[in-house]
mmCIF file of C-alpha atoms in Angstrom:
data_model
loop_
_atom_site.group_PDB
_atom_site.id
_atom_site.type_symbol
_atom_site.label_atom_id
_atom_site.label_comp_id
_atom_site.label_asym_id
_atom_site.label_seq_id
_atom_site.Cartn_x
_atom_site.Cartn_y
_atom_site.Cartn_z
ATOM 1 C CA MET J 1 32.146 71.187 59.780
ATOM 2 C CA ILE J 2 34.832 69.313 57.737
ATOM 3 C CA ARG J 3 35.194 65.650 58.927
ATOM 4 C CA LYS J 4 38.596 64.481 59.875
ATOM 5 C CA SER J 5 38.247 61.370 57.613
ATOM 6 C CA THR J 6 37.703 63.822 54.722
ATOM 7 C CA VAL J 7 40.827 65.851 55.596
ATOM 8 C CA GLU J 8 42.749 62.536 55.847
ATOM 9 C CA THR J 9 41.682 61.456 52.418
ATOM 10 C CA ILE J 10 42.508 64.878 50.900
ATOM 11 C CA LEU J 11 46.005 64.813 52.550
ATOM 12 C CA LEU J 12 46.734 61.339 51.271
ATOM 13 C CA ARG J 13 45.746 62.429 47.771
ATOM 14 C CA ILE J 14 48.015 65.514 47.996
ATOM 15 C CA ALA J 15 50.983 63.568 49.436
ATOM 16 C CA ASN J 16 50.744 60.867 46.794
ATOM 17 C CA THR J 17 50.415 63.320 43.961
ATOM 18 C CA ILE J 18 53.508 65.088 45.204
ATOM 19 C CA LEU J 19 55.248 61.750 45.278
ATOM 20 C CA LEU J 20 54.476 61.175 41.600
ATOM 21 C CA ASN J 21 55.303 64.648 40.372
ATOM 22 C CA ALA J 22 58.008 66.152 42.487
ATOM 23 C CA GLY J 23 60.656 64.679 40.180
ATOM 24 C CA LYS J 24 59.569 67.374 37.548
ATOM 25 C CA VAL J 25 60.290 70.305 39.941
ATOM 26 C CA GLN J 26 63.457 72.121 38.853
ATOM 27 C CA THR J 27 63.580 74.733 41.596
ATOM 28 C CA VAL J 28 64.995 74.163 45.128
ATOM 29 C CA GLY J 29 63.615 77.091 47.129
ATOM 30 C CA LEU J 30 61.479 77.054 50.296
ATOM 31 C CA LEU J 31 58.392 78.507 48.755
ATOM 32 C CA ASP J 32 58.695 77.689 45.155
ATOM 33 C CA GLY J 33 60.573 74.401 45.051
ATOM 34 C CA LYS J 34 61.959 71.025 46.597
ATOM 35 C CA MET J 35 62.823 72.538 50.074
ATOM 36 C CA GLY J 36 59.254 73.386 50.751
ATOM 37 C CA ILE J 37 57.858 70.266 49.363
ATOM 38 C CA ALA J 38 60.277 68.259 51.520
ATOM 39 C CA LEU J 39 59.124 70.256 54.508
ATOM 40 C CA PHE J 40 55.469 69.258 53.939
ATOM 41 C CA LEU J 41 56.329 65.638 53.484
ATOM 42 C CA TYR J 42 58.280 65.505 56.715
ATOM 43 C CA HIS J 43 55.352 66.802 58.479
ATOM 44 C CA TYR J 44 53.032 64.517 56.850
ATOM 45 C CA SER J 45 55.260 61.514 57.572
ATOM 46 C CA GLN J 46 55.310 62.413 61.249
ATOM 47 C CA VAL J 47 51.450 62.582 61.393
ATOM 48 C CA THR J 48 50.902 59.432 59.583
ATOM 49 C CA GLU J 49 53.909 57.550 60.896
ATOM 50 C CA ASN J 50 54.630 56.474 57.335
ATOM 51 C CA LYS J 51 58.362 56.422 56.427
ATOM 52 C CA ILE J 52 57.753 56.333 52.764
ATOM 53 C CA TYR J 53 57.046 60.085 52.802
ATOM 54 C CA SER J 54 59.977 61.035 54.974
ATOM 55 C CA ASP J 55 62.317 58.896 52.821
ATOM 56 C CA PHE J 56 61.242 60.689 49.670
ATOM 57 C CA ALA J 57 61.664 64.005 51.613
ATOM 58 C CA ASP J 58 65.236 62.973 52.413
ATOM 59 C CA GLU J 59 65.812 62.499 48.697
ATOM 60 C CA LEU J 60 64.557 65.975 47.925
ATOM 61 C CA PHE J 61 66.578 67.431 50.724
ATOM 62 C CA ASP J 62 69.674 65.954 49.401
ATOM 63 C CA GLU J 63 68.982 67.289 46.020
ATOM 64 C CA VAL J 64 68.653 70.778 47.588
ATOM 65 C CA LEU J 65 71.966 70.338 49.359
ATOM 66 C CA ASP J 66 73.698 69.159 46.111
ATOM 67 C CA TRP J 67 72.225 72.056 44.092
ATOM 68 C CA ILE J 68 73.269 74.825 46.453
ATOM 69 C CA SER J 69 76.779 73.426 46.767
ATOM 70 C CA GLY J 70 77.298 73.853 43.086
ATOM 71 C CA HIS J 71 75.155 76.857 42.134
ATOM 72 C CA ARG J 72 74.886 80.558 43.082
ATOM 73 C CA LEU J 73 71.413 81.330 44.309
ATOM 74 C CA SER J 74 69.750 84.655 44.992
ATOM 75 C CA SER J 75 69.411 85.759 48.650
ATOM 76 C CA ASN J 76 65.543 85.909 48.805
ATOM 77 C CA PHE J 77 63.312 83.929 50.946
ATOM 78 C CA ALA J 78 61.024 82.394 48.348
ATOM 79 C CA CYS J 79 63.512 80.743 46.082
ATOM 80 C CA GLY J 80 66.930 81.574 47.464
ATOM 81 C CA MET J 81 69.278 81.005 50.257
ATOM 82 C CA THR J 82 67.648 82.689 53.176
ATOM 83 C CA GLY J 83 64.544 80.549 52.674
ATOM 84 C CA ILE J 84 66.443 77.304 52.273
ATOM 85 C CA CYS J 85 68.670 78.115 55.306
ATOM 86 C CA TRP J 86 65.555 78.921 57.336
ATOM 87 C CA GLY J 87 63.986 75.569 56.299
ATOM 88 C CA ILE J 88 67.176 73.711 57.354
ATOM 89 C CA ARG J 89 67.345 75.401 60.730
ATOM 90 C CA TYR J 90 63.660 74.878 61.314
ATOM 91 C CA LEU J 91 63.811 71.120 60.469
ATOM 92 C CA THR J 92 66.857 70.866 62.640
ATOM 93 C CA GLU J 93 65.313 72.488 65.651
ATOM 94 C CA LYS J 94 62.241 70.292 65.346
ATOM 95 C CA LYS J 95 64.553 67.256 65.207
ATOM 96 C CA VAL J 96 63.266 66.298 61.834
ATOM 97 C CA ILE J 97 66.635 66.182 60.271
ATOM 98 C CA ASP J 98 70.176 65.972 61.687
ATOM 99 C CA ALA J 99 72.478 68.938 60.855
ATOM 100 C CA ASP J 100 75.516 69.480 62.978
ATOM 101 C CA MET J 101 76.413 72.835 64.563
ATOM 102 C CA ASP J 102 79.189 73.356 62.005
ATOM 103 C CA ILE J 103 76.635 73.426 59.076
ATOM 104 C CA LEU J 104 74.417 75.871 60.973
ATOM 105 C CA LYS J 105 77.232 78.173 61.725
ATOM 106 C CA ASP J 106 78.347 77.990 58.072
ATOM 107 C CA MET J 107 74.891 79.057 57.042
ATOM 108 C CA ASP J 108 74.980 81.938 59.493
ATOM 109 C CA THR J 109 78.084 83.093 58.130
ATOM 110 C CA LEU J 110 77.026 82.834 54.567
ATOM 111 C CA LEU J 111 73.879 84.819 55.127
ATOM 112 C CA GLY J 112 75.721 87.344 57.241
ATOM 113 C CA LYS J 113 77.856 88.155 54.317
ATOM 114 C CA ILE J 114 74.870 88.838 51.942
ATOM 115 C CA ALA J 115 74.884 92.548 51.058
ATOM 116 C CA HIS J 116 71.914 94.289 52.594
ATOM 117 C CA SER J 117 71.135 95.840 49.111
ATOM 118 C CA ASP J 118 70.486 92.306 47.955
ATOM 119 C CA THR J 119 67.898 91.642 50.838
ATOM 120 C CA VAL J 120 66.108 94.881 50.100
ATOM 121 C CA SER J 121 65.470 93.506 46.553
ATOM 122 C CA ASP J 122 63.166 91.050 48.347
ATOM 123 C CA ILE J 123 60.540 93.715 48.126
ATOM 124 C CA ASP J 124 60.005 92.936 44.491
ATOM 125 C CA ASN J 125 59.381 89.208 45.179
ATOM 126 C CA GLU J 126 56.106 87.329 45.757
ATOM 127 C CA PRO J 127 55.667 87.001 48.551
ATOM 128 C CA SER J 128 58.212 89.538 49.900
ATOM 129 C CA PHE J 129 59.826 89.191 53.301
ATOM 130 C CA PHE J 130 62.635 90.918 55.208
ATOM 131 C CA SER J 131 64.420 87.722 54.697
ATOM 132 C CA LYS J 132 67.605 88.118 56.645
ATOM 133 C CA GLY J 133 65.671 89.401 59.647
ATOM 134 C CA ILE J 134 63.281 86.497 59.577
ATOM 135 C CA TYR J 135 66.105 84.010 59.438
ATOM 136 C CA PHE J 136 68.113 85.609 62.328
ATOM 137 C CA THR J 137 65.063 85.872 64.603
ATOM 138 C CA LYS J 138 65.514 82.047 65.085
ATOM 139 C CA LYS J 139 68.862 82.897 66.798
ATOM 140 C CA ASN J 140 67.488 85.535 69.169
ATOM 141 C CA ASP J 141 70.699 87.568 68.830
ATOM 142 C CA ASN J 142 69.856 91.219 69.658
ATOM 143 C CA GLU J 143 73.102 92.489 68.206
ATOM 144 C CA ILE J 144 72.506 91.034 64.744
ATOM 145 C CA LEU J 145 68.846 92.014 64.601
ATOM 146 C CA VAL J 146 69.458 95.624 65.667
ATOM 147 C CA HIS J 147 72.226 95.853 62.997
ATOM 148 C CA LEU J 148 69.951 94.406 60.378
ATOM 149 C CA LEU J 149 67.014 96.800 61.310
ATOM 150 C CA ASN J 150 69.325 99.842 61.287
ATOM 151 C CA ASP J 151 70.577 98.989 57.791
ATOM 152 C CA LEU J 152 67.054 98.254 56.717
ATOM 153 C CA ASN J 153 65.947 101.738 58.154
ATOM 154 C CA HIS J 154 68.657 103.531 55.972
ATOM 155 C CA SER J 155 67.645 101.639 52.890
ATOM 156 C CA LEU J 156 63.941 102.280 53.208
ATOM 157 C CA ILE J 157 64.317 105.942 53.675
ATOM 158 C CA GLN J 158 65.462 105.906 50.093
ATOM 159 C CA ASN J 159 62.653 103.726 48.788
ATOM 160 C CA VAL J 160 59.546 105.600 47.680
ATOM 161 C CA SER J 161 57.481 102.531 46.375
ATOM 162 C CA VAL J 162 54.516 101.083 47.999
ATOM 163 C CA LEU J 163 55.646 98.163 50.035
ATOM 164 C CA PRO J 164 53.607 94.879 50.223
ATOM 165 C CA LEU J 165 51.979 94.197 53.548
ATOM 166 C CA SER J 166 53.916 90.899 53.762
ATOM 167 C CA TYR J 167 57.238 92.757 53.739
ATOM 168 C CA LEU J 168 56.069 95.303 56.337
ATOM 169 C CA ASN J 169 54.672 92.649 58.582
ATOM 170 C CA SER J 170 58.043 90.820 58.575
ATOM 171 C CA ILE J 171 59.815 94.019 59.588
ATOM 172 C CA LEU J 172 57.376 94.537 62.569
ATOM 173 C CA TYR J 173 57.793 90.815 63.558
ATOM 174 C CA VAL J 174 61.573 91.165 63.728
ATOM 175 C CA ILE J 175 61.324 94.463 65.761
ATOM 176 C CA LEU J 176 59.158 92.489 68.249
ATOM 177 C CA GLN J 177 61.821 89.861 68.772
ATOM 178 C CA VAL J 178 64.464 92.382 69.832
ATOM 179 C CA ASN J 179 64.753 92.582 73.568
ATOM 180 C CA MET J 180 65.194 96.239 73.744
ATOM 181 C CA GLU J 181 63.059 99.393 74.165
ATOM 182 C CA MET J 182 61.128 99.997 70.976
ATOM 183 C CA GLU J 183 62.089 103.720 70.926
ATOM 184 C CA ILE J 184 65.252 102.938 69.191
ATOM 185 C CA PHE J 185 63.194 101.929 66.032
ATOM 186 C CA THR J 186 60.934 105.112 66.128
ATOM 187 C CA ASP J 187 61.973 106.203 62.642
ATOM 188 C CA LEU J 188 61.657 102.670 61.215
ATOM 189 C CA LEU J 189 58.236 102.227 62.872
ATOM 190 C CA HIS J 190 57.113 105.505 61.291
ATOM 191 C CA ILE J 191 58.087 104.244 57.903
ATOM 192 C CA VAL J 192 56.425 100.950 58.409
ATOM 193 C CA TYR J 193 53.179 102.620 59.749
ATOM 194 C CA THR J 194 53.040 104.854 56.647
ATOM 195 C CA GLY J 195 53.751 101.909 54.487
ATOM 196 C CA LEU J 196 50.984 99.902 55.979
ATOM 197 C CA LEU J 197 48.532 102.693 55.293
ATOM 198 C CA ASP J 198 49.397 102.873 51.709
ATOM 199 C CA SER J 199 49.548 99.178 51.288
ATOM 200 C CA ILE J 200 46.155 98.592 52.881
ATOM 201 C CA LYS J 201 44.497 101.385 50.815
ATOM 202 C CA GLY J 202 45.932 99.702 47.727
ATOM 203 C CA LYS J 203 44.783 96.250 48.756
ATOM 204 C CA HIS J 204 48.403 94.865 48.564
ATOM 205 C CA TYR J 205 47.816 91.948 50.967
ATOM 206 C CA THR J 206 46.363 88.470 51.223
ATOM 207 C CA PHE J 207 44.466 86.633 53.876
ATOM 208 C CA PRO J 208 47.481 85.427 55.786
ATOM 209 C CA ASP J 209 48.888 88.978 55.796
ATOM 210 C CA VAL J 210 45.692 90.076 57.635
ATOM 211 C CA LEU J 211 46.123 87.335 60.282
ATOM 212 C CA ILE J 212 49.745 88.175 60.831
ATOM 213 C CA LEU J 213 49.170 91.923 61.197
ATOM 214 C CA THR J 214 46.319 91.407 63.665
ATOM 215 C CA GLY J 215 48.690 89.199 65.707
ATOM 216 C CA ILE J 216 51.606 91.671 65.569
ATOM 217 C CA ILE J 217 49.513 94.671 66.743
ATOM 218 C CA GLU J 218 48.216 92.411 69.702
ATOM 219 C CA GLN J 219 51.864 91.894 70.613
ATOM 220 C CA LEU J 220 52.597 95.622 70.108
ATOM 221 C CA LYS J 221 49.969 96.505 72.603
ATOM 222 C CA GLN J 222 51.533 93.890 75.174
ATOM 223 C CA ARG J 223 54.990 95.546 74.894
ATOM 224 C CA LYS J 224 53.464 98.784 76.460
ATOM 225 C CA ALA J 225 56.184 101.004 74.926
ATOM 226 C CA PRO J 226 55.859 104.547 75.837
ATOM 227 C CA ASN J 227 55.174 106.944 73.005
ATOM 228 C CA LEU J 228 53.746 104.275 70.855
ATOM 229 C CA GLU J 229 50.234 105.367 69.807
ATOM 230 C CA TYR J 230 48.379 102.067 70.026
ATOM 231 C CA LYS J 231 45.064 103.366 68.939
ATOM 232 C CA LYS J 232 46.459 104.374 65.478
ATOM 233 C CA TRP J 233 47.978 100.888 65.096
ATOM 234 C CA GLU J 234 44.702 99.344 66.106
ATOM 235 C CA SER J 235 42.865 101.435 63.442
ATOM 236 C CA LEU J 236 44.897 99.644 60.797
ATOM 237 C CA VAL J 237 43.234 96.391 61.534
ATOM 238 C CA LYS J 238 39.746 97.891 61.070
ATOM 239 C CA MET J 239 40.775 98.891 57.572
ATOM 240 C CA LEU J 240 41.463 95.274 56.482
ATOM 241 C CA ASN J 241 39.143 93.201 54.478
ATOM 242 C CA ILE J 242 38.859 89.906 56.502
ATOM 243 C CA ASP J 243 36.505 88.449 53.897
ATOM 244 C CA ASN J 244 39.110 88.247 51.168
ATOM 245 C CA LEU J 245 40.299 84.699 51.413
ATOM 246 C CA ASN J 246 43.003 84.954 48.753
ATOM 247 C CA GLY J 247 46.033 83.052 49.922
ATOM 248 C CA ILE J 248 44.260 81.227 52.620
ATOM 249 C CA PHE J 249 46.176 77.935 51.852
ATOM 250 C CA ASN J 250 49.459 79.789 52.671
ATOM 251 C CA THR J 251 48.492 80.124 56.386
ATOM 252 C CA GLY J 252 50.266 76.843 57.120
ATOM 253 C CA ILE J 253 53.756 78.142 56.074
ATOM 254 C CA TYR J 254 53.039 81.597 57.519
ATOM 255 C CA GLY J 255 52.246 80.016 60.852
ATOM 256 C CA LEU J 256 55.678 78.339 60.880
ATOM 257 C CA ILE J 257 57.492 81.556 59.872
ATOM 258 C CA TYR J 258 55.661 83.630 62.449
ATOM 259 C CA ASN J 259 55.614 80.878 65.125
ATOM 260 C CA LYS J 260 56.086 83.469 67.992
ATOM 261 C CA LEU J 261 52.590 84.993 67.233
ATOM 262 C CA LYS J 262 49.411 83.632 68.641
ATOM 263 C CA SER J 263 47.111 82.644 65.811
ATOM 264 C CA ASP J 264 43.230 82.723 65.908
ATOM 265 C CA GLU J 265 42.729 79.190 65.012
ATOM 266 C CA PRO J 266 38.904 79.116 65.444
ATOM 267 C CA PHE J 267 38.676 82.063 62.959
ATOM 268 C CA ILE J 268 41.091 80.322 60.504
ATOM 269 C CA LEU J 269 39.072 77.046 60.703
ATOM 270 C CA SER J 270 35.797 78.840 60.231
ATOM 271 C CA LYS J 271 37.182 80.404 57.026
ATOM 272 C CA LEU J 272 38.694 77.110 55.653
ATOM 273 C CA GLU J 273 35.228 75.428 56.320
ATOM 274 C CA THR J 274 33.502 77.901 53.944
ATOM 275 C CA LEU J 275 35.672 76.561 51.021
ATOM 276 C CA ASP J 276 35.102 73.518 48.786
ATOM 277 C CA ILE J 277 38.774 72.299 49.397
ATOM 278 C CA GLU J 278 38.429 69.361 47.044
ATOM 279 C CA GLU J 279 37.470 71.631 44.220
ATOM 280 C CA GLN J 280 40.489 73.901 44.897
ATOM 281 C CA ILE J 281 42.699 70.848 44.856
ATOM 282 C CA ASN J 282 41.186 69.507 41.587
ATOM 283 C CA LEU J 283 42.060 72.899 40.004
ATOM 284 C CA MET J 284 45.529 72.827 41.244
ATOM 285 C CA MET J 285 45.927 69.100 39.905
ATOM 286 C CA LYS J 286 44.977 70.237 36.329
ATOM 287 C CA ASP J 287 48.120 72.324 36.474
ATOM 288 C CA VAL J 288 50.182 70.146 38.907
ATOM 289 C CA SER J 289 53.516 70.933 37.309
ATOM 290 C CA ARG J 290 53.157 74.558 38.390
ATOM 291 C CA LYS J 291 50.924 74.037 41.478
ATOM 292 C CA ILE J 292 52.880 71.621 43.544
ATOM 293 C CA ASN J 293 54.810 74.002 45.787
ATOM 294 C CA LEU J 294 54.505 75.336 49.224
ATOM 295 C CA TYR J 295 53.422 78.713 48.262
ATOM 296 C CA ASN J 296 50.069 78.698 46.392
ATOM 297 C CA GLY J 297 50.406 75.005 45.693
ATOM 298 C CA LEU J 298 49.498 71.458 46.800
ATOM 299 C CA ALA J 299 52.266 71.262 49.495
ATOM 300 C CA GLY J 300 50.865 74.544 50.911
ATOM 301 C CA VAL J 301 47.396 73.241 51.043
ATOM 302 C CA GLY J 302 48.655 70.085 52.687
ATOM 303 C CA LEU J 303 50.693 71.848 55.358
ATOM 304 C CA THR J 304 47.718 74.182 56.116
ATOM 305 C CA LEU J 305 45.441 71.199 56.558
ATOM 306 C CA LEU J 306 47.872 69.437 58.844
ATOM 307 C CA ASN J 307 48.265 72.621 60.893
ATOM 308 C CA TYR J 308 44.540 73.313 61.538
ATOM 309 C CA PHE J 309 42.749 69.984 61.109
ATOM 310 C CA GLN J 310 45.233 67.364 62.611
ATOM 311 C CA LYS J 311 45.800 68.860 66.126
#
């Protein structure tokens, strides 16, 4: 078992390394840049009650706002507007930052105008998410979500490529947030199921994707929708390799994105405790200029440790 004191030491080292190196980061996205780094520092500041880190996060956040006001960004979740706007709404709802309703409404309008063809291009990103759907699930607006899912259905009918598990998971998650009978998504669910089979056979997934799909299928069972063949969905989980820990340090941000899923915390902790976390961090710090971000970087390790060892 990893001692709490060890985790605290590791977190302090991560936070201070970020303070020293974040100025070199040129990108502003949630997963690849300043927005995600700020998110980790805000969380760390709350846990440690040390304002130095939240003050620095404020500076990074202001830089993000300045940048997006003067530049055109892609729509994608990792480095573009959907991820940044998701981060702003998340931090606002958690009362970490103050953003008035006009700003939130402006973000909704901006993202609503993004062409659906642009969001489908998220498939080619790493990681890939149904980004507009993920953002608008926070609003719990059935009309918007149904519209987005119908558009997505039409787009995916034309797509013949193997879809990453992360993208397919995000579609299922959005469907689960719609307060309507699931039969209206029969065609889309068929596309997703077929895509999941192909993606799992091709091993196009990481450790967090396994956790999310497992949680989603549990929720599918609870919906008790007629005509949904639960056994075939459950069989997908048995095909997954749960011993592949690739991407395990991204479980922190995945847990925030998919916050309406119940996570198997003992299982996650047991896997984390098999790792030499300090060795992993040492490797990242040798390439700190490229390994500081929320996704596959120090900020992501820090957020994961906060989520699973500081409760």
